[in-house]
Amino acid sequence: MAELTARNNGDFEPINGRDPIVRRVLAALVADARRDPERLAGLAGLSPDQVRALIANLEQQKVIRGYKTVVDWERLGAERVVAFIDVSVSPQREVGFDQVAARIYRHPEVRSVHLVSGGHDLRIVVEAPTMREISQFVSEKLAPIDHVTATNTHFLLKAYKEDGDVLVEDRPSDDRLPVTP
């Protein structure tokens, strides 16, 4: 890994995304964002100061876009409704789907927006306290957007795994089929 040095204006040199040390540090942070520089240094073969500089550089260049806590809301008994909404869009000349996607992702109830292949163009994840609020979002905010031609809403019934984290208790591995009368 090249030595990390700040330029005169305080910016760092660009990161080499193929560098195995950079990838090792990023993978460790993805697995546990609370790892301290001392533990990361041991994994990457760097000094803690080099790890701090690398992380600062990755944050400054927006490679690391933030840190999140994974919460199992169901264990808290918190009610939340999540919907996956497939959206068909007539692409606009010279901007394609980008302007419609931007109008959608600005809404606070929208968790993610992806351009996808298949029968629809965009896949949106929306979260709200009730199904009624998701219904109102679709009918009052999403469907009226220019160039949105159709929507198809799917409500989440149960999450088993999210962002790489298993959300259900693993059952003992008993391969026998249940016997019922």
PDB file of C-alpha atoms in Angstrom:
ATOM      1  CA  MET A   1       0.000   0.000   0.000  1.00  0.00           C
ATOM      2  CA  ALA A   2       1.351   3.393  -0.929  1.00  0.00           C
ATOM      3  CA  GLU A   3       2.109   5.720   1.981  1.00  0.00           C
ATOM      4  CA  LEU A   4      -0.871   7.964   2.694  1.00  0.00           C
ATOM      5  CA  THR A   5       0.125  11.578   2.477  1.00  0.00           C
ATOM      6  CA  ALA A   6      -2.005  14.675   2.542  1.00  0.00           C
ATOM      7  CA  ARG A   7      -1.615  17.210  -0.243  1.00  0.00           C
ATOM      8  CA  ASN A   8      -1.042  20.889   0.526  1.00  0.00           C
ATOM      9  CA  ASN A   9      -4.799  21.541   0.583  1.00  0.00           C
ATOM     10  CA  GLY A  10      -5.398  18.735   3.135  1.00  0.00           C
ATOM     11  CA  ASP A  11      -6.825  16.269   0.614  1.00  0.00           C
ATOM     12  CA  PHE A  12      -5.379  12.771   0.489  1.00  0.00           C
ATOM     13  CA  GLU A  13      -3.981  11.031  -2.548  1.00  0.00           C
ATOM     14  CA  PRO A  14      -6.550   8.857  -4.397  1.00  0.00           C
ATOM     15  CA  ILE A  15      -7.076   5.331  -3.028  1.00  0.00           C
ATOM     16  CA  ASN A  16      -6.180   2.265  -5.079  1.00  0.00           C
ATOM     17  CA  GLY A  17      -9.373   0.198  -4.861  1.00  0.00           C
ATOM     18  CA  ARG A  18      -7.518  -2.954  -5.879  1.00  0.00           C
ATOM     19  CA  ASP A  19      -5.058  -2.728  -2.990  1.00  0.00           C
ATOM     20  CA  PRO A  20      -5.595  -5.889  -0.877  1.00  0.00           C
ATOM     21  CA  ILE A  21      -4.825  -4.000   2.343  1.00  0.00           C
ATOM     22  CA  VAL A  22      -7.489  -1.393   1.583  1.00  0.00           C
ATOM     23  CA  ARG A  23      -9.944  -4.168   0.783  1.00  0.00           C
ATOM     24  CA  ARG A  24      -9.036  -6.038   3.994  1.00  0.00           C
ATOM     25  CA  VAL A  25      -9.651  -2.942   6.138  1.00  0.00           C
ATOM     26  CA  LEU A  26     -12.944  -2.199   4.378  1.00  0.00           C
ATOM     27  CA  ALA A  27     -14.138  -5.813   4.712  1.00  0.00           C
ATOM     28  CA  ALA A  28     -13.317  -5.752   8.440  1.00  0.00           C
ATOM     29  CA  LEU A  29     -15.253  -2.487   8.872  1.00  0.00           C
ATOM     30  CA  VAL A  30     -18.231  -3.857   6.947  1.00  0.00           C
ATOM     31  CA  ALA A  31     -18.272  -6.892   9.251  1.00  0.00           C
ATOM     32  CA  ASP A  32     -17.976  -4.716  12.385  1.00  0.00           C
ATOM     33  CA  ALA A  33     -17.799  -0.927  12.069  1.00  0.00           C
ATOM     34  CA  ARG A  34     -16.857  -0.653  15.759  1.00  0.00           C
ATOM     35  CA  ARG A  35     -13.434  -2.235  15.276  1.00  0.00           C
ATOM     36  CA  ASP A  36     -10.790   0.086  16.603  1.00  0.00           C
ATOM     37  CA  PRO A  37      -7.660   1.038  14.616  1.00  0.00           C
ATOM     38  CA  GLU A  38      -5.474  -1.203  16.797  1.00  0.00           C
ATOM     39  CA  ARG A  39      -7.458  -4.331  15.860  1.00  0.00           C
ATOM     40  CA  LEU A  40      -7.642  -3.268  12.217  1.00  0.00           C
ATOM     41  CA  ALA A  41      -3.884  -2.638  12.194  1.00  0.00           C
ATOM     42  CA  GLY A  42      -3.272  -6.246  13.208  1.00  0.00           C
ATOM     43  CA  LEU A  43      -5.526  -7.522  10.425  1.00  0.00           C
ATOM     44  CA  ALA A  44      -3.985  -5.296   7.772  1.00  0.00           C
ATOM     45  CA  GLY A  45      -0.335  -5.369   8.802  1.00  0.00           C
ATOM     46  CA  LEU A  46      -0.268  -1.592   9.316  1.00  0.00           C
ATOM     47  CA  SER A  47       0.363   0.650  12.286  1.00  0.00           C
ATOM     48  CA  PRO A  48      -2.711   2.099  14.063  1.00  0.00           C
ATOM     49  CA  ASP A  49      -1.722   5.570  12.789  1.00  0.00           C
ATOM     50  CA  GLN A  50      -1.638   4.270   9.200  1.00  0.00           C
ATOM     51  CA  VAL A  51      -5.102   2.729   9.690  1.00  0.00           C
ATOM     52  CA  ARG A  52      -6.447   6.029  11.069  1.00  0.00           C
ATOM     53  CA  ALA A  53      -5.007   7.862   8.058  1.00  0.00           C
ATOM     54  CA  LEU A  54      -6.420   5.286   5.656  1.00  0.00           C
ATOM     55  CA  ILE A  55      -9.892   5.509   7.220  1.00  0.00           C
ATOM     56  CA  ALA A  56      -9.762   9.326   7.183  1.00  0.00           C
ATOM     57  CA  ASN A  57      -8.802   9.184   3.504  1.00  0.00           C
ATOM     58  CA  LEU A  58     -11.612   6.719   2.710  1.00  0.00           C
ATOM     59  CA  GLU A  59     -14.113   8.934   4.541  1.00  0.00           C
ATOM     60  CA  GLN A  60     -12.849  12.120   2.866  1.00  0.00           C
ATOM     61  CA  GLN A  61     -13.139  10.525  -0.589  1.00  0.00           C
ATOM     62  CA  LYS A  62     -16.621   9.199   0.326  1.00  0.00           C
ATOM     63  CA  VAL A  63     -15.605   5.584  -0.162  1.00  0.00           C
ATOM     64  CA  ILE A  64     -16.820   5.097   3.412  1.00  0.00           C
ATOM     65  CA  ARG A  65     -20.192   6.818   3.307  1.00  0.00           C
ATOM     66  CA  GLY A  66     -21.225   6.263   6.920  1.00  0.00           C
ATOM     67  CA  TYR A  67     -21.573   3.806   9.770  1.00  0.00           C
ATOM     68  CA  LYS A  68     -24.820   2.083  10.723  1.00  0.00           C
ATOM     69  CA  THR A  69     -26.292   0.083  13.547  1.00  0.00           C
ATOM     70  CA  VAL A  70     -28.288  -3.027  12.671  1.00  0.00           C
ATOM     71  CA  VAL A  71     -31.444  -3.164  14.788  1.00  0.00           C
ATOM     72  CA  ASP A  72     -33.881  -6.063  15.008  1.00  0.00           C
ATOM     73  CA  TRP A  73     -37.018  -3.950  15.469  1.00  0.00           C
ATOM     74  CA  GLU A  74     -39.193  -7.040  15.750  1.00  0.00           C
ATOM     75  CA  ARG A  75     -37.440  -8.040  18.994  1.00  0.00           C
ATOM     76  CA  LEU A  76     -38.424  -4.668  20.423  1.00  0.00           C
ATOM     77  CA  GLY A  77     -42.016  -5.180  19.405  1.00  0.00           C
ATOM     78  CA  ALA A  78     -41.812  -2.068  17.249  1.00  0.00           C
ATOM     79  CA  GLU A  79     -44.405  -1.985  14.507  1.00  0.00           C
ATOM     80  CA  ARG A  80     -43.102  -1.065  11.095  1.00  0.00           C
ATOM     81  CA  VAL A  81     -44.264  -1.825   7.615  1.00  0.00           C
ATOM     82  CA  VAL A  82     -41.792  -2.295   4.789  1.00  0.00           C
ATOM     83  CA  ALA A  83     -42.779  -2.437   1.137  1.00  0.00           C
ATOM     84  CA  PHE A  84     -40.849  -3.190  -2.033  1.00  0.00           C
ATOM     85  CA  ILE A  85     -42.313  -1.124  -4.835  1.00  0.00           C
ATOM     86  CA  ASP A  86     -41.512  -1.876  -8.453  1.00  0.00           C
ATOM     87  CA  VAL A  87     -41.883   1.211 -10.608  1.00  0.00           C
ATOM     88  CA  SER A  88     -42.159   1.460 -14.385  1.00  0.00           C
ATOM     89  CA  VAL A  89     -40.812   4.684 -15.830  1.00  0.00           C
ATOM     90  CA  SER A  90     -40.678   6.238 -19.291  1.00  0.00           C
ATOM     91  CA  PRO A  91     -37.037   7.308 -19.481  1.00  0.00           C
ATOM     92  CA  GLN A  92     -36.385  10.950 -20.254  1.00  0.00           C
ATOM     93  CA  ARG A  93     -34.179  12.073 -23.113  1.00  0.00           C
ATOM     94  CA  GLU A  94     -30.555  12.658 -22.029  1.00  0.00           C
ATOM     95  CA  VAL A  95     -31.173  11.848 -18.351  1.00  0.00           C
ATOM     96  CA  GLY A  96     -32.757   8.402 -18.551  1.00  0.00           C
ATOM     97  CA  PHE A  97     -34.129   7.375 -15.171  1.00  0.00           C
ATOM     98  CA  ASP A  98     -31.974   9.652 -13.003  1.00  0.00           C
ATOM     99  CA  GLN A  99     -34.400  12.573 -12.572  1.00  0.00           C
ATOM    100  CA  VAL A 100     -37.320  10.323 -11.659  1.00  0.00           C
ATOM    101  CA  ALA A 101     -35.125   8.385  -9.232  1.00  0.00           C
ATOM    102  CA  ALA A 102     -33.992  11.673  -7.640  1.00  0.00           C
ATOM    103  CA  ARG A 103     -37.589  12.799  -7.145  1.00  0.00           C
ATOM    104  CA  ILE A 104     -38.329   9.476  -5.456  1.00  0.00           C
ATOM    105  CA  TYR A 105     -35.290   9.170  -3.163  1.00  0.00           C
ATOM    106  CA  ARG A 106     -35.874  12.619  -1.652  1.00  0.00           C
ATOM    107  CA  HIS A 107     -38.925  11.349   0.265  1.00  0.00           C
ATOM    108  CA  PRO A 108     -38.057  10.485   3.886  1.00  0.00           C
ATOM    109  CA  GLU A 109     -40.004   7.200   3.868  1.00  0.00           C
ATOM    110  CA  VAL A 110     -37.875   5.879   0.980  1.00  0.00           C
ATOM    111  CA  ARG A 111     -35.019   3.686   2.254  1.00  0.00           C
ATOM    112  CA  SER A 112     -33.482   2.795  -1.113  1.00  0.00           C
ATOM    113  CA  VAL A 113     -33.952   3.187  -4.861  1.00  0.00           C
ATOM    114  CA  HIS A 114     -32.311   0.909  -7.425  1.00  0.00           C
ATOM    115  CA  LEU A 115     -32.372   0.800 -11.220  1.00  0.00           C
ATOM    116  CA  VAL A 116     -33.029  -2.860 -12.056  1.00  0.00           C
ATOM    117  CA  SER A 117     -33.474  -5.145 -15.030  1.00  0.00           C
ATOM    118  CA  GLY A 118     -36.669  -7.076 -15.657  1.00  0.00           C
ATOM    119  CA  GLY A 119     -40.313  -6.135 -15.949  1.00  0.00           C
ATOM    120  CA  HIS A 120     -39.952  -2.831 -14.074  1.00  0.00           C
ATOM    121  CA  ASP A 121     -37.296  -0.134 -14.048  1.00  0.00           C
ATOM    122  CA  LEU A 122     -36.874   0.918 -10.420  1.00  0.00           C
ATOM    123  CA  ARG A 123     -37.119  -1.062  -7.176  1.00  0.00           C
ATOM    124  CA  ILE A 124     -37.901   1.092  -4.147  1.00  0.00           C
ATOM    125  CA  VAL A 125     -37.873   0.095  -0.487  1.00  0.00           C
ATOM    126  CA  VAL A 126     -40.246   2.160   1.633  1.00  0.00           C
ATOM    127  CA  GLU A 127     -40.813   2.062   5.387  1.00  0.00           C
ATOM    128  CA  ALA A 128     -43.728   3.577   7.314  1.00  0.00           C
ATOM    129  CA  PRO A 129     -45.623   2.912  10.535  1.00  0.00           C
ATOM    130  CA  THR A 130     -48.745   1.587   8.768  1.00  0.00           C
ATOM    131  CA  MET A 131     -49.879   0.057   5.472  1.00  0.00           C
ATOM    132  CA  ARG A 132     -52.192   3.020   5.034  1.00  0.00           C
ATOM    133  CA  GLU A 133     -49.221   5.408   5.043  1.00  0.00           C
ATOM    134  CA  ILE A 134     -47.435   3.324   2.410  1.00  0.00           C
ATOM    135  CA  SER A 135     -50.632   3.289   0.358  1.00  0.00           C
ATOM    136  CA  GLN A 136     -50.851   7.076   0.649  1.00  0.00           C
ATOM    137  CA  PHE A 137     -47.199   7.391  -0.355  1.00  0.00           C
ATOM    138  CA  VAL A 138     -47.828   5.352  -3.507  1.00  0.00           C
ATOM    139  CA  SER A 139     -51.069   7.077  -4.482  1.00  0.00           C
ATOM    140  CA  GLU A 140     -50.274  10.656  -3.470  1.00  0.00           C
ATOM    141  CA  LYS A 141     -46.522  10.991  -3.916  1.00  0.00           C
ATOM    142  CA  LEU A 142     -45.156   8.238  -6.171  1.00  0.00           C
ATOM    143  CA  ALA A 143     -47.803   7.610  -8.833  1.00  0.00           C
ATOM    144  CA  PRO A 144     -48.270  11.322  -9.712  1.00  0.00           C
ATOM    145  CA  ILE A 145     -44.560  11.804 -10.546  1.00  0.00           C
ATOM    146  CA  ASP A 146     -44.099  12.644 -14.231  1.00  0.00           C
ATOM    147  CA  HIS A 147     -42.894   9.660 -16.272  1.00  0.00           C
ATOM    148  CA  VAL A 148     -43.990   7.062 -13.658  1.00  0.00           C
ATOM    149  CA  THR A 149     -46.248   4.766 -15.671  1.00  0.00           C
ATOM    150  CA  ALA A 150     -46.985   1.926 -13.206  1.00  0.00           C
ATOM    151  CA  THR A 151     -46.272   0.672  -9.705  1.00  0.00           C
ATOM    152  CA  ASN A 152     -46.434  -2.782  -8.139  1.00  0.00           C
ATOM    153  CA  THR A 153     -46.247  -2.923  -4.332  1.00  0.00           C
ATOM    154  CA  HIS A 154     -45.096  -5.958  -2.307  1.00  0.00           C
ATOM    155  CA  PHE A 155     -45.310  -5.890   1.492  1.00  0.00           C
ATOM    156  CA  LEU A 156     -42.604  -7.531   3.577  1.00  0.00           C
ATOM    157  CA  LEU A 157     -44.046 -10.358   5.661  1.00  0.00           C
ATOM    158  CA  LYS A 158     -40.875 -11.532   7.408  1.00  0.00           C
ATOM    159  CA  ALA A 159     -37.181 -10.728   7.078  1.00  0.00           C
ATOM    160  CA  TYR A 160     -34.775 -13.623   7.461  1.00  0.00           C
ATOM    161  CA  LYS A 161     -31.555 -11.879   6.488  1.00  0.00           C
ATOM    162  CA  GLU A 162     -30.835  -8.209   5.879  1.00  0.00           C
ATOM    163  CA  ASP A 163     -27.603  -6.538   4.789  1.00  0.00           C
ATOM    164  CA  GLY A 164     -25.724  -9.768   5.486  1.00  0.00           C
ATOM    165  CA  ASP A 165     -27.116 -10.184   9.014  1.00  0.00           C
ATOM    166  CA  VAL A 166     -29.277 -13.213   9.818  1.00  0.00           C
ATOM    167  CA  LEU A 167     -32.334 -12.002  11.724  1.00  0.00           C
ATOM    168  CA  VAL A 168     -33.772 -15.363  12.790  1.00  0.00           C
ATOM    169  CA  GLU A 169     -32.491 -17.849  15.306  1.00  0.00           C
ATOM    170  CA  ASP A 170     -30.799 -20.806  13.644  1.00  0.00           C
ATOM    171  CA  ARG A 171     -32.694 -23.979  14.357  1.00  0.00           C
ATOM    172  CA  PRO A 172     -30.818 -27.162  15.229  1.00  0.00           C
ATOM    173  CA  SER A 173     -29.841 -29.067  12.134  1.00  0.00           C
ATOM    174  CA  ASP A 174     -32.348 -31.897  12.266  1.00  0.00           C
ATOM    175  CA  ASP A 175     -32.807 -33.137   8.745  1.00  0.00           C
ATOM    176  CA  ARG A 176     -35.785 -35.338   9.592  1.00  0.00           C
ATOM    177  CA  LEU A 177     -39.112 -34.406   8.075  1.00  0.00           C
ATOM    178  CA  PRO A 178     -41.903 -33.605  10.519  1.00  0.00           C
ATOM    179  CA  VAL A 179     -44.429 -36.367  10.987  1.00  0.00           C
ATOM    180  CA  THR A 180     -48.064 -35.317  11.079  1.00  0.00           C
ATOM    181  CA  PRO A 181     -51.152 -37.504  11.517  1.00  0.00           C
TER     182      PRO A 181
END
